[in-house]
mmCIF file of C-alpha atoms in Angstrom:
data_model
loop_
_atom_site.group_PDB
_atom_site.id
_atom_site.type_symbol
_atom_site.label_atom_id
_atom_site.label_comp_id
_atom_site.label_asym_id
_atom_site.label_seq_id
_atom_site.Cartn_x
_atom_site.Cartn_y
_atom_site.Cartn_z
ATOM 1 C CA UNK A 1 81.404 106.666 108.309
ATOM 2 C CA UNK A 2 82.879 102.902 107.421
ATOM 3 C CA UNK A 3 83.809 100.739 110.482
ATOM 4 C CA UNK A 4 85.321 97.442 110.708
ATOM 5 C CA UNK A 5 85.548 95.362 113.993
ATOM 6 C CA UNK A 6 87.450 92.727 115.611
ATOM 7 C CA UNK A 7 87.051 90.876 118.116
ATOM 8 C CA UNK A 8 89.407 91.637 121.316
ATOM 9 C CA UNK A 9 91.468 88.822 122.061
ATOM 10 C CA UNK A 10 92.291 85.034 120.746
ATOM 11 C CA UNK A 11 94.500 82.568 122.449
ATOM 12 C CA UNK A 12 96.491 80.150 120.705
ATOM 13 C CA UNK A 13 99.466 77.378 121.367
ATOM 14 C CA UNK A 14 102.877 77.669 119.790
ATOM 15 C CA UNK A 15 102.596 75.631 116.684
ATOM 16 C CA UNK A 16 98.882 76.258 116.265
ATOM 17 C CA UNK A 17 97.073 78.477 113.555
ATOM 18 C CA UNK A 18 95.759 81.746 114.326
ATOM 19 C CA UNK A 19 93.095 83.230 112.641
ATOM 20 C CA UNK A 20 92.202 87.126 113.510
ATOM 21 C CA UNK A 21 89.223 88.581 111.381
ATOM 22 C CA UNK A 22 87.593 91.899 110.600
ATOM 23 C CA UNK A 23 84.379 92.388 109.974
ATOM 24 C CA UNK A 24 82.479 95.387 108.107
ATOM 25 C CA UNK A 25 80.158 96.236 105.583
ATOM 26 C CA UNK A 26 80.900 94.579 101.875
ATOM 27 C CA UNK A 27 84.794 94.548 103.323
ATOM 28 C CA UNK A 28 85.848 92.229 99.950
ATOM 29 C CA UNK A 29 85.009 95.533 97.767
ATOM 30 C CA UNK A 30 88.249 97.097 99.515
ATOM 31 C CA UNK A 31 91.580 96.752 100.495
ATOM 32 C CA UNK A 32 92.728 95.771 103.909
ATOM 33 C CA UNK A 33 95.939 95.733 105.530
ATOM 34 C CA UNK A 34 97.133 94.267 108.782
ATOM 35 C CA UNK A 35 99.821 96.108 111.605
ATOM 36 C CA UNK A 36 101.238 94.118 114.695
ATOM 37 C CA UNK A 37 101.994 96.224 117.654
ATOM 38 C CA UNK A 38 104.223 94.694 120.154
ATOM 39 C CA UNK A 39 104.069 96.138 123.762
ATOM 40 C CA UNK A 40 105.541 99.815 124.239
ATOM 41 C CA UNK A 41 106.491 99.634 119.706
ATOM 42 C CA UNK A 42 105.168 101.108 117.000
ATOM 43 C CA UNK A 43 102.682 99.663 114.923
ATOM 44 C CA UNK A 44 104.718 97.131 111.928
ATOM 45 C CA UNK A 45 102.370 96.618 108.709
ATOM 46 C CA UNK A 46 102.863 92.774 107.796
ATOM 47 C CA UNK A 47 100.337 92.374 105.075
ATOM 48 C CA UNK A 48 98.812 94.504 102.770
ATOM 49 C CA UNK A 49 96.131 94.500 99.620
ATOM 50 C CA UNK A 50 94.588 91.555 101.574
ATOM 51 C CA UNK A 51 97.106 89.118 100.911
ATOM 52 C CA UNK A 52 100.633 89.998 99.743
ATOM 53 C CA UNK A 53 103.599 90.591 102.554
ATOM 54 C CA UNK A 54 106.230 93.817 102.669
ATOM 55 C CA UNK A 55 109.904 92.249 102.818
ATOM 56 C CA UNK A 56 110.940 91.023 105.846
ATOM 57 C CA UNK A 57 107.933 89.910 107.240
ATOM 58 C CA UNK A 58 107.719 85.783 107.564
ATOM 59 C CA UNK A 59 105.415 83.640 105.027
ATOM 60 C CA UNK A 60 103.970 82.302 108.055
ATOM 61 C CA UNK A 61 101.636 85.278 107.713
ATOM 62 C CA UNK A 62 98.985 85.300 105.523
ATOM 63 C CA UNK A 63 95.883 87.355 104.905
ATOM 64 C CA UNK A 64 92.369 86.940 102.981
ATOM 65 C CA UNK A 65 89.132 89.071 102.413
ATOM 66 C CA UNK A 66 85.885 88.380 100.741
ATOM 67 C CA UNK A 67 82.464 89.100 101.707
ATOM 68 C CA UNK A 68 82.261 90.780 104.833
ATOM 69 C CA UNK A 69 85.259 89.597 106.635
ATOM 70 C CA UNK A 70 88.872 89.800 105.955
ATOM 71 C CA UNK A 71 91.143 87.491 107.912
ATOM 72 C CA UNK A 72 94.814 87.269 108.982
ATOM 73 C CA UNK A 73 96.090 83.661 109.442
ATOM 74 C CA UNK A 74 99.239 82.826 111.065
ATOM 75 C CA UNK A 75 100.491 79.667 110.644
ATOM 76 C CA UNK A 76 102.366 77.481 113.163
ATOM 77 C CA UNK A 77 102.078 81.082 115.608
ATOM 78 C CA UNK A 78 105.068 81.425 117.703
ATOM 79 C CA UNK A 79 106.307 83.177 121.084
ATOM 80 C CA UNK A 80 107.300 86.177 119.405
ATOM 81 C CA UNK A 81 103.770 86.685 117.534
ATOM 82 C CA UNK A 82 102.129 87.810 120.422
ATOM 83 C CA UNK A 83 100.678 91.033 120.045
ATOM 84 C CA UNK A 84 98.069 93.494 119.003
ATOM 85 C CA UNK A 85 96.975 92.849 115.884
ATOM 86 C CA UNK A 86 95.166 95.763 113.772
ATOM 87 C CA UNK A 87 93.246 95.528 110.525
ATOM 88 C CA UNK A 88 92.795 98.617 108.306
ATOM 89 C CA UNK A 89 90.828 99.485 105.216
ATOM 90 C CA UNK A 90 90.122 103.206 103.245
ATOM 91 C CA UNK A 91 87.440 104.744 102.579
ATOM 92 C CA UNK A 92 86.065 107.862 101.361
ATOM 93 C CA UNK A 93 89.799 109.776 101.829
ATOM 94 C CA UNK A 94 89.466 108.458 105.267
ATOM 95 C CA UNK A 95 91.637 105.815 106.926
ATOM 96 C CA UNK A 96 89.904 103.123 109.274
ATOM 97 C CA UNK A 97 91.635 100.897 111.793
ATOM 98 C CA UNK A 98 89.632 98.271 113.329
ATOM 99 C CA UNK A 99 89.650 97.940 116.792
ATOM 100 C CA UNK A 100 92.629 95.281 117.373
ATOM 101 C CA UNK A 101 92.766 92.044 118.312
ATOM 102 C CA UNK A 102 95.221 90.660 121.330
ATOM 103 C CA UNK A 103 97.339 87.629 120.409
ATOM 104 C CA UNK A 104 98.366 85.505 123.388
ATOM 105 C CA UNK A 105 100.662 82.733 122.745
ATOM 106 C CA UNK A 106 100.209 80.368 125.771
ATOM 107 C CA UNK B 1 113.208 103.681 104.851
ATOM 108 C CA UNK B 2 113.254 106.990 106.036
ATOM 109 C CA UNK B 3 113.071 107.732 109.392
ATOM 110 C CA UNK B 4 110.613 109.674 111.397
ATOM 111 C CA UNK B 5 111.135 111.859 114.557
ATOM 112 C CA UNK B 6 108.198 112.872 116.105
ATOM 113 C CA UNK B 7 108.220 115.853 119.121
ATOM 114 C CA UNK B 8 106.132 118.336 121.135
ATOM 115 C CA UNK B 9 103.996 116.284 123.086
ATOM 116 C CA UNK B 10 104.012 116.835 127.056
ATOM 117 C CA UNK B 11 101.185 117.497 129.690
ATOM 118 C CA UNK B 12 98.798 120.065 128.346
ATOM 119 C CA UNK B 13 95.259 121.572 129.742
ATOM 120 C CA UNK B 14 91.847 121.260 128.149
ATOM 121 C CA UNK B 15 91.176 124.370 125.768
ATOM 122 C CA UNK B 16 94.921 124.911 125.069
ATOM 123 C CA UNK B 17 96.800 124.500 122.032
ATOM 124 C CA UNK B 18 99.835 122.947 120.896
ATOM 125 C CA UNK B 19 101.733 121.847 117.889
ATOM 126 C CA UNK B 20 103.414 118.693 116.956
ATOM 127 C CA UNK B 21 106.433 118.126 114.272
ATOM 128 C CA UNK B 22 107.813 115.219 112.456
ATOM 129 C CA UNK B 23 110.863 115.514 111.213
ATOM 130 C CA UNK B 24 111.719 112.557 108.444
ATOM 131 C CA UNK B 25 115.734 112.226 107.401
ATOM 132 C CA UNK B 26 116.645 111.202 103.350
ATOM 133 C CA UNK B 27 116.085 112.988 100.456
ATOM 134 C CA UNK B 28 112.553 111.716 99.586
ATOM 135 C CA UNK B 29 110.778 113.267 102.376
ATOM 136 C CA UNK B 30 109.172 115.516 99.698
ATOM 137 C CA UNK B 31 108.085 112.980 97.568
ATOM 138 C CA UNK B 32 105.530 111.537 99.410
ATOM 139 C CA UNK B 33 102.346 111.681 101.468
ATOM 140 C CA UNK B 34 102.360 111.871 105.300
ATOM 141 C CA UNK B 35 99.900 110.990 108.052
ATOM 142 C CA UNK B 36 99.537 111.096 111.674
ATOM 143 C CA UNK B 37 97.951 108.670 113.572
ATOM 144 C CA UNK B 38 97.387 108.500 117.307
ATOM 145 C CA UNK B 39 96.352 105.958 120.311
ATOM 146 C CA UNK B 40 95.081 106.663 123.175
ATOM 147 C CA UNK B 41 96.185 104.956 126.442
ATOM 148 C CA UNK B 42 95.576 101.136 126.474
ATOM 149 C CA UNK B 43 93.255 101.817 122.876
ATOM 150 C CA UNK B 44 93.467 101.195 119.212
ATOM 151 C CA UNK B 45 94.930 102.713 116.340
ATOM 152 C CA UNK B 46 93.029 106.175 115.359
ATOM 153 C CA UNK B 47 93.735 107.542 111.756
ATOM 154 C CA UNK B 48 94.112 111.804 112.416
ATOM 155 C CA UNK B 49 95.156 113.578 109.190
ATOM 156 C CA UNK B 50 96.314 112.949 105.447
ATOM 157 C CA UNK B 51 98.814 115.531 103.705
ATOM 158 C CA UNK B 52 99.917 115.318 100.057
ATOM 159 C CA UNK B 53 103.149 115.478 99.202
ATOM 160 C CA UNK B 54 102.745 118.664 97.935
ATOM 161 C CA UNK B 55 100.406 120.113 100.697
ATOM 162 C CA UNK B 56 97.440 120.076 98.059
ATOM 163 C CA UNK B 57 95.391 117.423 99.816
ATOM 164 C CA UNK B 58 94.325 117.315 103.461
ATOM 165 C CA UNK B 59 91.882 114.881 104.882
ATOM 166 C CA UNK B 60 90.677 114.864 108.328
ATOM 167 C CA UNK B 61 88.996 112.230 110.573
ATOM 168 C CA UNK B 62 86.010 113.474 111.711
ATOM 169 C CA UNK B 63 86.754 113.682 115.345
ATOM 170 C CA UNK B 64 89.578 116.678 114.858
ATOM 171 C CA UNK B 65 88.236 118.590 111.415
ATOM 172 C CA UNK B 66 87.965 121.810 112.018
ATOM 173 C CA UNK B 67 90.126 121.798 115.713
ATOM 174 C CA UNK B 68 93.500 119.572 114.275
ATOM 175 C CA UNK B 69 95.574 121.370 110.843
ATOM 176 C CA UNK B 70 98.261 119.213 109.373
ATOM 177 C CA UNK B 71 100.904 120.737 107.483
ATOM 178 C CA UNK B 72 104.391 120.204 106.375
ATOM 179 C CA UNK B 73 107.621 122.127 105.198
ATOM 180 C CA UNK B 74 109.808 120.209 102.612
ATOM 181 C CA UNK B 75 112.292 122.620 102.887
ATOM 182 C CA UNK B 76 112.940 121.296 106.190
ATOM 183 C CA UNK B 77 111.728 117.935 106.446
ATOM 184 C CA UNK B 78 109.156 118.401 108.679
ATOM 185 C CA UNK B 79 105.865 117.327 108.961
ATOM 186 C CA UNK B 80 103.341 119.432 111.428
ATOM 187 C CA UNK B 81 100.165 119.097 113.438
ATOM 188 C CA UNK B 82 98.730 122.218 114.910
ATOM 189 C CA UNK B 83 95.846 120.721 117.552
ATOM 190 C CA UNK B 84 94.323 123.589 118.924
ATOM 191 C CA UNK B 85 90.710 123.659 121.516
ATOM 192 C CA UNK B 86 92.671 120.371 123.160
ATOM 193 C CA UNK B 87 90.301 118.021 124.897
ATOM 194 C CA UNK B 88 90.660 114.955 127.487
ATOM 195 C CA UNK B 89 90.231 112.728 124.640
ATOM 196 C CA UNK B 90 93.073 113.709 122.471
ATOM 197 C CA UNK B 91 95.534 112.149 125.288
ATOM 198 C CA UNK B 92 97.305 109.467 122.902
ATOM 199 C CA UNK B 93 100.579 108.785 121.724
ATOM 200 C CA UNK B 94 100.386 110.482 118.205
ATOM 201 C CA UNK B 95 102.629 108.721 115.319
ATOM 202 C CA UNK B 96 103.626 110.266 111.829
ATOM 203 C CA UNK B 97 103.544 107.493 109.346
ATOM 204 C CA UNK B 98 104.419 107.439 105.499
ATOM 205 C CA UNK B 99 102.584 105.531 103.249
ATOM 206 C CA UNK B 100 103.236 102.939 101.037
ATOM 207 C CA UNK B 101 102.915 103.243 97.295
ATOM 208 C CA UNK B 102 99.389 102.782 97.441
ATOM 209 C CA UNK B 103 99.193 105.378 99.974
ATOM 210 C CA UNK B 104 95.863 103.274 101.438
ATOM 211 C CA UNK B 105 98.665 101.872 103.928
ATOM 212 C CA UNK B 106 101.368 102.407 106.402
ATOM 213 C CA UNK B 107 104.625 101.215 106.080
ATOM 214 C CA UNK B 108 106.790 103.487 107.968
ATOM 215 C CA UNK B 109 105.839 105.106 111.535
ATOM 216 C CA UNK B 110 107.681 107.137 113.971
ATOM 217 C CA UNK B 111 108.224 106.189 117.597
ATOM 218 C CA UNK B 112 105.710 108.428 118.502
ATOM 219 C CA UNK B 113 105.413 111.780 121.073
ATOM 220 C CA UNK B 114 102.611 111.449 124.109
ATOM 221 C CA UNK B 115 99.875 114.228 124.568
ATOM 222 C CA UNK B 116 98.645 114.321 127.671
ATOM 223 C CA UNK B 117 95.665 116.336 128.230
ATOM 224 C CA UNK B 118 94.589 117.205 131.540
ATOM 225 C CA UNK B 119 93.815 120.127 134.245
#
């Protein structure tokens, strides 16, 4: 079955860029989404098809995929950012989430 | 968007069986695919099971197929997962989410019911 990884945890300071990836197998062939989970919340998708952002959700979020990595940027990351971020691909009728990576904003 | 009510979960033991509902409000309930999703305790995100909007289509991750059903009722709004043979491992908070047009994401989850497994 396809898996995708992240890595567990990145630290950033306000103002700086974030960059979470996800990692699997010829990942640029498909379509990945991102969620952000704040503590004790449901999970809040804020990009989709690699790159393009559901209403609401602030252009300082960003996404890209080619190769074997896809990769959600934030830009100029603030306070309320921090959080679990997931990425998510399909494959074969079956849904994968990667593993999540935790956002602290220090 | 449409929102999702999960219930049923509670403190269960290993072998036993149990089912959860979803119940979604609006009148496009019917009209669209439905998934449920769980996490386990301090864990990632864990796809479960894919209906159809018509209840033509179920998928099944590999780690419930064959144990886990998934069903739904448009008459009533309500989405269903039977979980039956219940194991430690299935304690997780387990989510109904729609999906989006695409239907390879999810743009709309519940708040979620906790299964707790244990004897």
């Amino acid at each position: 079955s396809y898996e995708v990884t992240q890595s567990p945890s990145l630290s950033v300071s306000p103002g700086q860029t974030a960059s979470i990836s996800c990692f699997g197998d010829k990942l640029g062939n498909k379509r990945v989404g991102w969620y952000q989970q704040k503590a004790g919340q449901s999970p809040l998708l804020v990009i989709y098809q690699d790159n393009r952002r559901p209403s609401g959700i602030p252009e300082r979020f960003s996404g890209s995929n080619s190769g074997n990595t896809a990769t959600l940027t934030i830009s100029g990351t603030q306070a309320m950012d921090e959080a679990d971020y997931y990425c998510q691909t399909w494959d074969s009728s079956h849904w994968v989430f990667g593993g999540g990576t935790r956002l602290t904003v220090l | 968007q449409v929102q999702l009510v999960e219930s049923g979960g509670g403190v269960f033991q290993p072998g036993r069986s149990l089912r959860l509902s979803c119940e979604g409000s609006g009148f496009t309930f019917s009209s669209y695919g439905k998934h449920w999703v769980r996490q386990a305790p301090g864990k990632g995100l864990e796809w479960v099971a894919f209906i159809s909007y018509d209840g033509s289509k179920k998928y099944y991750a590999d780690s419930v197929k064959g144990r886990f059903t998934i069903s739904r009722d448009n008459s009533k709004n309500t989405l269903s997962l039977q979980m039956n043979s219940l194991r430690v491992d299935d304690t997780a908070m387990y989510y109904c989410a729609d999906p989006d047009f695409s239907n390879y994401y999810f743009d709309n989850w519940g708040q979620g019911t906790l299964v707790t497994v244990s004897s």
